[in-house]
Amino acid sequence: MSDVTAPAAAPLDEVMLAMDVVDTLRHQQGLAVRELDTDAKEQQLIDKLRGIYRQQGIEVPDAILREGVAALAQSRFTYDPPAPGFGRTLARLYVGRKRWGRPVGVVLLALLALGVGYFGVWQPYQRGQAEQARVELAEGLPAQMDALYQTIFEETKVQQGVIDAEAIRTRGKTLAAEGNRAGAEKALADLTALRDRIRQDYTLRIVNRQGERSGFWTFPEINTDATNYYLVVEALDGDGNALSLPILNEENGETETVSVWGVRVSEAVYDAVVADKQDDGIIENNEIGRKSFGFLDVEYNVPVSGGAVTRW
């Protein structure tokens, strides 16, 4: 075991005195610099420092004064701030973390929640919706068109029904392949309407109710020398319920869904109906046509021109 002992550390009060000496020298910077610039002896500077302390009533040992002068020369008690740099910036941020940590943490959590919601929920949902729409347009709508065409093919009793259904299906599938959803859905709606039209079964009767017209005549605007005669009719199903049907108004070219409309007939047919009603107030021959299941159009019992109006 070595007999050499470590030198005892300087007492705290001596260290404090040495620091005070350095501080005094800093405040008396002119004195220190002047003495050093003139190569004065260290003892002369110590004597002046002793005088300063004695004026304050403090006796400072020469050893402490020498230690202070040496410490000032060596910058032992001088704090030199670190040079600006990335490390210094990180250190300052760390020291001030209590000030900026909470708001930054809240912002980061909000951004995290937003990112999870957008990338983890919204985008997958959007992709799923887009894929579902694509599959429906590429497969679903064409399959529905095929099913409707097959139903029309089996239920229609006229070749025109099959021809019309085939034309609509071909148009609809072409539009679906082109990515035209609106056009494909329109074709599907047209096929549905054609199927429903084929399934309709009703009789076409002249309206014969108190306070309502059974017929009327007009002068067409394009030819005021002519006269158009109309019978007011309605479509009744097997239970006697009035149906609302799409009717093309020949006067304005618009199609309206109505339950009562006017069918244009010849003057002779119109006069016969007028005479029938004037006889006893009742129209015995009030059925002018019938639409049967499987057919497209009404089969009329009287001559008609094919024109109709929805307003009069």
GROMACS .gro file of C-alpha atoms in nm:
model
  312
    1MET     CA    1   0.000   0.000   0.000
    2SER     CA    2   0.148   0.336  -0.108
    3ASP     CA    3   0.250   0.590   0.153
    4VAL     CA    4   0.179   0.876  -0.086
    5THR     CA    5  -0.132   1.067   0.016
    6ALA     CA    6  -0.342   1.288  -0.212
    7PRO     CA    7  -0.306   1.660  -0.156
    8ALA     CA    8  -0.586   1.800   0.051
    9ALA     CA    9  -0.845   2.000  -0.138
   10ALA     CA   10  -0.847   2.371  -0.076
   11PRO     CA   11  -1.099   2.482   0.184
   12LEU     CA   12  -1.424   2.618   0.036
   13ASP     CA   13  -1.372   2.966   0.188
   14GLU     CA   14  -1.033   2.997   0.014
   15VAL     CA   15  -1.189   2.900  -0.321
   16MET     CA   16  -1.461   3.156  -0.267
   17LEU     CA   17  -1.202   3.424  -0.184
   18ALA     CA   18  -1.007   3.338  -0.499
   19MET     CA   19  -1.327   3.370  -0.706
   20ASP     CA   20  -1.397   3.704  -0.543
   21VAL     CA   21  -1.049   3.822  -0.630
   22VAL     CA   22  -1.110   3.726  -0.993
   23ASP     CA   23  -1.443   3.907  -0.987
   24THR     CA   24  -1.275   4.217  -0.842
   25LEU     CA   25  -1.012   4.205  -1.114
   26ARG     CA   26  -1.287   4.184  -1.379
   27HIS     CA   27  -1.457   4.492  -1.235
   28GLN     CA   28  -1.114   4.659  -1.222
   29GLN     CA   29  -1.035   4.547  -1.577
   30GLY     CA   30  -0.843   4.866  -1.652
   31LEU     CA   31  -0.615   4.804  -1.359
   32ALA     CA   32  -0.536   4.448  -1.459
   33VAL     CA   33  -0.480   4.526  -1.821
   34ARG     CA   34  -0.265   4.832  -1.746
   35GLU     CA   35  -0.046   4.640  -1.510
   36LEU     CA   36  -0.001   4.353  -1.751
   37ASP     CA   37   0.056   4.574  -2.050
   38THR     CA   38   0.343   4.747  -1.865
   39ASP     CA   39   0.494   4.413  -1.756
   40ALA     CA   40   0.452   4.511  -1.389
   41LYS     CA   41   0.548   4.261  -1.139
   42GLU     CA   42   0.286   4.032  -1.000
   43GLN     CA   43   0.362   4.167  -0.652
   44GLN     CA   44   0.266   4.518  -0.752
   45LEU     CA   45  -0.076   4.396  -0.869
   46ILE     CA   46  -0.117   4.198  -0.548
   47ASP     CA   47  -0.030   4.505  -0.341
   48LYS     CA   48  -0.295   4.709  -0.516
   49LEU     CA   49  -0.552   4.433  -0.468
   50ARG     CA   50  -0.463   4.413  -0.098
   51GLY     CA   51  -0.521   4.783  -0.073
   52ILE     CA   52  -0.863   4.752  -0.234
   53TYR     CA   53  -0.972   4.481   0.010
   54ARG     CA   54  -0.832   4.671   0.313
   55GLN     CA   55  -1.045   4.967   0.214
   56GLN     CA   56  -1.341   4.731   0.254
   57GLY     CA   57  -1.211   4.607   0.589
   58ILE     CA   58  -1.111   4.266   0.456
   59GLU     CA   59  -0.771   4.101   0.506
   60VAL     CA   60  -0.691   3.862   0.224
   61PRO     CA   61  -0.379   3.641   0.245
   62ASP     CA   62  -0.116   3.690  -0.026
   63ALA     CA   63  -0.157   3.328  -0.130
   64ILE     CA   64  -0.524   3.387  -0.209
   65LEU     CA   65  -0.443   3.706  -0.398
   66ARG     CA   66  -0.180   3.522  -0.604
   67GLU     CA   67  -0.430   3.240  -0.668
   68GLY     CA   68  -0.689   3.491  -0.791
   69VAL     CA   69  -0.442   3.663  -1.023
   70ALA     CA   70  -0.331   3.328  -1.163
   71ALA     CA   71  -0.695   3.216  -1.204
   72LEU     CA   72  -0.777   3.531  -1.400
   73ALA     CA   73  -0.479   3.473  -1.626
   74GLN     CA   74  -0.588   3.111  -1.682
   75SER     CA   75  -0.963   3.203  -1.715
   76ARG     CA   76  -1.045   2.934  -1.463
   77PHE     CA   77  -1.354   3.108  -1.328
   78THR     CA   78  -1.469   3.242  -1.663
   79TYR     CA   79  -1.772   3.098  -1.839
   80ASP     CA   80  -1.736   3.083  -2.215
   81PRO     CA   81  -2.070   3.002  -2.380
   82PRO     CA   82  -2.056   2.720  -2.635
   83ALA     CA   83  -2.038   2.821  -2.997
   84PRO     CA   84  -2.365   2.814  -3.193
   85GLY     CA   85  -2.438   2.474  -3.345
   86PHE     CA   86  -2.677   2.181  -3.367
   87GLY     CA   87  -2.574   2.043  -3.029
   88ARG     CA   88  -2.629   2.379  -2.857
   89THR     CA   89  -2.971   2.408  -3.018
   90LEU     CA   90  -3.070   2.062  -2.895
   91ALA     CA   91  -2.948   2.146  -2.546
   92ARG     CA   92  -3.151   2.467  -2.534
   93LEU     CA   93  -3.460   2.282  -2.657
   94TYR     CA   94  -3.412   2.018  -2.391
   95VAL     CA   95  -3.375   2.277  -2.116
   96GLY     CA   96  -3.694   2.456  -2.228
   97ARG     CA   97  -3.898   2.137  -2.283
   98LYS     CA   98  -4.150   2.223  -2.011
   99ARG     CA   99  -4.239   2.542  -2.194
  100TRP     CA  100  -4.285   2.402  -2.543
  101GLY     CA  101  -4.334   2.031  -2.473
  102ARG     CA  102  -4.710   2.032  -2.396
  103PRO     CA  103  -4.834   2.233  -2.698
  104VAL     CA  104  -4.600   2.049  -2.933
  105GLY     CA  105  -4.718   1.719  -2.786
  106VAL     CA  106  -5.081   1.816  -2.842
  107VAL     CA  107  -5.007   1.913  -3.203
  108LEU     CA  108  -4.819   1.588  -3.264
  109LEU     CA  109  -5.103   1.382  -3.117
  110ALA     CA  110  -5.353   1.568  -3.334
  111LEU     CA  111  -5.140   1.507  -3.643
  112LEU     CA  112  -5.105   1.142  -3.549
  113ALA     CA  113  -5.481   1.103  -3.507
  114LEU     CA  114  -5.541   1.283  -3.836
  115GLY     CA  115  -5.287   1.066  -4.015
  116VAL     CA  116  -5.434   0.745  -3.872
  117GLY     CA  117  -5.785   0.860  -3.965
  118TYR     CA  118  -5.691   0.962  -4.317
  119PHE     CA  119  -5.449   0.687  -4.414
  120GLY     CA  120  -5.593   0.412  -4.197
  121VAL     CA  121  -5.967   0.475  -4.233
  122TRP     CA  122  -6.066   0.729  -4.500
  123GLN     CA  123  -5.835   0.618  -4.781
  124PRO     CA  124  -5.919   0.245  -4.740
  125TYR     CA  125  -6.288   0.337  -4.732
  126GLN     CA  126  -6.254   0.545  -5.049
  127ARG     CA  127  -6.062   0.269  -5.223
  128GLY     CA  128  -6.328   0.019  -5.118
  129GLN     CA  129  -6.607   0.241  -5.249
  130ALA     CA  130  -6.426   0.296  -5.578
  131GLU     CA  131  -6.363  -0.077  -5.620
  132GLN     CA  132  -6.724  -0.156  -5.536
  133ALA     CA  133  -6.845   0.097  -5.795
  134ARG     CA  134  -6.606  -0.046  -6.054
  135VAL     CA  135  -6.723  -0.402  -5.996
  136GLU     CA  136  -7.087  -0.295  -6.005
  137LEU     CA  137  -7.038  -0.109  -6.333
  138ALA     CA  138  -6.831  -0.385  -6.493
  139GLU     CA  139  -7.030  -0.683  -6.364
  140GLY     CA  140  -7.337  -0.588  -6.160
  141LEU     CA  141  -7.522  -0.365  -6.408
  142PRO     CA  142  -7.456  -0.591  -6.711
  143ALA     CA  143  -7.581  -0.890  -6.510
  144GLN     CA  144  -7.901  -0.703  -6.423
  145MET     CA  145  -7.947  -0.613  -6.791
  146ASP     CA  146  -7.912  -0.978  -6.888
  147ALA     CA  147  -8.170  -1.080  -6.627
  148LEU     CA  148  -8.420  -0.818  -6.746
  149TYR     CA  149  -8.365  -0.914  -7.111
  150GLN     CA  150  -8.430  -1.278  -7.027
  151THR     CA  151  -8.752  -1.189  -6.844
  152ILE     CA  152  -8.874  -0.979  -7.139
  153PHE     CA  153  -8.779  -1.256  -7.383
  154GLU     CA  154  -8.985  -1.509  -7.186
  155GLU     CA  155  -9.288  -1.289  -7.117
  156THR     CA  156  -9.339  -1.086  -7.437
  157LYS     CA  157  -9.581  -1.213  -7.699
  158VAL     CA  158  -9.459  -0.986  -7.977
  159GLN     CA  159  -9.125  -0.991  -8.157
  160GLN     CA  160  -9.090  -0.615  -8.119
  161GLY     CA  161  -9.051  -0.659  -7.743
  162VAL     CA  162  -8.744  -0.879  -7.793
  163ILE     CA  163  -8.599  -0.644  -8.055
  164ASP     CA  164  -8.637  -0.340  -7.830
  165ALA     CA  165  -8.492  -0.524  -7.529
  166GLU     CA  166  -8.190  -0.644  -7.728
  167ALA     CA  167  -8.116  -0.293  -7.856
  168ILE     CA  168  -8.137  -0.142  -7.506
  169ARG     CA  169  -7.919  -0.417  -7.353
  170THR     CA  170  -7.650  -0.378  -7.619
  171ARG     CA  171  -7.643  -0.002  -7.568
  172GLY     CA  172  -7.628  -0.040  -7.190
  173LYS     CA  173  -7.343  -0.291  -7.192
  174THR     CA  174  -7.142  -0.076  -7.430
  175LEU     CA  175  -7.182   0.225  -7.203
  176ALA     CA  176  -7.087   0.017  -6.897
  177ALA     CA  177  -6.769  -0.104  -7.070
  178GLU     CA  178  -6.681   0.258  -7.149
  179GLY     CA  179  -6.721   0.352  -6.782
  180ASN     CA  180  -7.034   0.562  -6.847
  181ARG     CA  181  -7.229   0.486  -6.532
  182ALA     CA  182  -7.509   0.733  -6.595
  183GLY     CA  183  -7.570   0.593  -6.943
  184ALA     CA  184  -7.562   0.233  -6.820
  185GLU     CA  185  -7.809   0.311  -6.542
  186LYS     CA  186  -8.037   0.483  -6.795
  187ALA     CA  187  -8.035   0.169  -7.011
  188LEU     CA  188  -8.117  -0.042  -6.705
  189ALA     CA  189  -8.410   0.189  -6.626
  190ASP     CA  190  -8.532   0.163  -6.987
  191LEU     CA  191  -8.523  -0.219  -6.970
  192THR     CA  192  -8.716  -0.209  -6.643
  193ALA     CA  193  -8.979   0.019  -6.796
  194LEU     CA  194  -9.009  -0.211  -7.099
  195ARG     CA  195  -9.059  -0.514  -6.874
  196ASP     CA  196  -9.325  -0.331  -6.671
  197ARG     CA  197  -9.498  -0.220  -6.989
  198ILE     CA  198  -9.515  -0.578  -7.116
  199ARG     CA  199  -9.663  -0.692  -6.785
  200GLN     CA  200  -9.943  -0.434  -6.783
  201ASP     CA  201 -10.298  -0.560  -6.824
  202TYR     CA  202 -10.579  -0.303  -6.837
  203THR     CA  203 -10.882  -0.180  -7.029
  204LEU     CA  204 -10.908   0.167  -7.180
  205ARG     CA  205 -11.243   0.325  -7.101
  206ILE     CA  206 -11.408   0.657  -7.176
  207VAL     CA  207 -11.451   0.872  -6.866
  208ASN     CA  208 -11.824   0.897  -6.787
  209ARG     CA  209 -11.850   1.069  -6.449
  210GLN     CA  210 -12.065   1.358  -6.338
  211GLY     CA  211 -11.895   1.692  -6.392
  212GLU     CA  212 -11.616   1.551  -6.613
  213ARG     CA  213 -11.581   1.568  -6.988
  214SER     CA  214 -11.604   1.253  -7.194
  215GLY     CA  215 -11.465   1.424  -7.503
  216PHE     CA  216 -11.371   1.757  -7.662
  217TRP     CA  217 -11.246   1.905  -7.987
  218THR     CA  218 -10.977   2.165  -8.064
  219PHE     CA  219 -10.827   2.359  -8.353
  220PRO     CA  220 -10.457   2.266  -8.391
  221GLU     CA  221 -10.225   2.567  -8.389
  222ILE     CA  222 -10.039   2.455  -8.701
  223ASN     CA  223 -10.362   2.424  -8.900
  224THR     CA  224 -10.655   2.627  -8.773
  225ASP     CA  225 -10.872   2.508  -9.059
  226ALA     CA  226 -10.868   2.151  -8.921
  227THR     CA  227 -11.044   2.011  -8.613
  228ASN     CA  228 -10.905   1.744  -8.380
  229TYR     CA  229 -11.148   1.527  -8.184
  230TYR     CA  230 -11.053   1.358  -7.857
  231LEU     CA  231 -11.215   1.107  -7.623
  232VAL     CA  232 -11.115   1.141  -7.254
  233VAL     CA  233 -11.003   0.798  -7.133
  234GLU     CA  234 -10.850   0.622  -6.832
  235ALA     CA  235 -10.676   0.284  -6.786
  236LEU     CA  236 -10.839   0.047  -6.534
  237ASP     CA  237 -10.674  -0.270  -6.406
  238GLY     CA  238 -10.858  -0.593  -6.325
  239ASP     CA  239 -10.973  -0.453  -5.989
  240GLY     CA  240 -11.108  -0.133  -6.142
  241ASN     CA  241 -10.820   0.083  -6.017
  242ALA     CA  242 -10.705   0.369  -6.241
  243LEU     CA  243 -10.342   0.345  -6.354
  244SER     CA  244 -10.102   0.633  -6.417
  245LEU     CA  245  -9.921   0.590  -6.747
  246PRO     CA  246  -9.658   0.787  -6.942
  247ILE     CA  247  -9.839   0.963  -7.227
  248LEU     CA  248  -9.677   1.163  -7.508
  249ASN     CA  249  -9.855   1.494  -7.559
  250GLU     CA  250  -9.865   1.550  -7.936
  251GLU     CA  251  -9.911   1.924  -7.894
  252ASN     CA  252  -9.584   1.995  -7.709
  253GLY     CA  253  -9.383   1.675  -7.756
  254GLU     CA  254  -9.350   1.617  -7.379
  255THR     CA  255  -9.424   1.291  -7.199
  256GLU     CA  256  -9.625   1.315  -6.878
  257THR     CA  257  -9.742   1.045  -6.638
  258VAL     CA  258 -10.118   1.091  -6.600
  259SER     CA  259 -10.425   0.889  -6.502
  260VAL     CA  260 -10.658   1.063  -6.751
  261TRP     CA  261 -10.576   1.177  -7.104
  262GLY     CA  262 -10.731   1.244  -7.442
  263VAL     CA  263 -10.710   0.999  -7.734
  264ARG     CA  264 -10.753   1.150  -8.080
  265VAL     CA  265 -11.026   0.980  -8.288
  266SER     CA  266 -11.211   1.049  -8.609
  267GLU     CA  267 -11.511   1.281  -8.621
  268ALA     CA  268 -11.742   0.985  -8.683
  269VAL     CA  269 -11.624   0.801  -8.369
  270TYR     CA  270 -11.651   1.120  -8.167
  271ASP     CA  271 -12.009   1.186  -8.290
  272ALA     CA  272 -12.110   0.827  -8.210
  273VAL     CA  273 -11.993   0.863  -7.851
  274VAL     CA  274 -12.171   1.199  -7.818
  275ALA     CA  275 -12.494   1.043  -7.944
  276ASP     CA  276 -12.455   0.745  -7.708
  277LYS     CA  277 -12.418   0.975  -7.406
  278GLN     CA  278 -12.701   1.208  -7.512
  279ASP     CA  279 -12.939   0.913  -7.533
  280ASP     CA  280 -12.961   0.850  -7.157
  281GLY     CA  281 -12.655   1.017  -7.008
  282ILE     CA  282 -12.463   0.691  -7.005
  283ILE     CA  283 -12.204   0.568  -7.254
  284GLU     CA  284 -12.283   0.200  -7.302
  285ASN     CA  285 -11.993   0.134  -7.536
  286ASN     CA  286 -11.733   0.296  -7.309
  287GLU     CA  287 -11.449   0.047  -7.366
  288ILE     CA  288 -11.239   0.158  -7.662
  289GLY     CA  289 -10.941  -0.072  -7.620
  290ARG     CA  290 -10.748  -0.325  -7.412
  291LYS     CA  291 -10.383  -0.373  -7.319
  292SER     CA  292 -10.310  -0.741  -7.252
  293PHE     CA  293 -10.018  -0.901  -7.064
  294GLY     CA  294  -9.726  -0.973  -7.296
  295PHE     CA  295  -9.813  -0.705  -7.551
  296LEU     CA  296  -9.665  -0.361  -7.594
  297ASP     CA  297  -9.961  -0.154  -7.707
  298VAL     CA  298 -10.334  -0.117  -7.664
  299GLU     CA  299 -10.555  -0.302  -7.908
  300TYR     CA  300 -10.828  -0.051  -7.993
  301ASN     CA  301 -11.191  -0.132  -8.064
  302VAL     CA  302 -11.241   0.192  -8.260
  303PRO     CA  303 -11.028   0.373  -8.518
  304VAL     CA  304 -10.771   0.605  -8.355
  305SER     CA  305 -10.508   0.834  -8.503
  306GLY     CA  306 -10.242   0.744  -8.247
  307GLY     CA  307 -10.220   1.098  -8.111
  308ALA     CA  308 -10.294   1.199  -7.752
  309VAL     CA  309 -10.295   1.506  -7.527
  310THR     CA  310 -10.249   1.537  -7.153
  311ARG     CA  311 -10.391   1.888  -7.109
  312TRP     CA  312 -10.702   2.061  -7.246
   0.00000   0.00000   0.00000
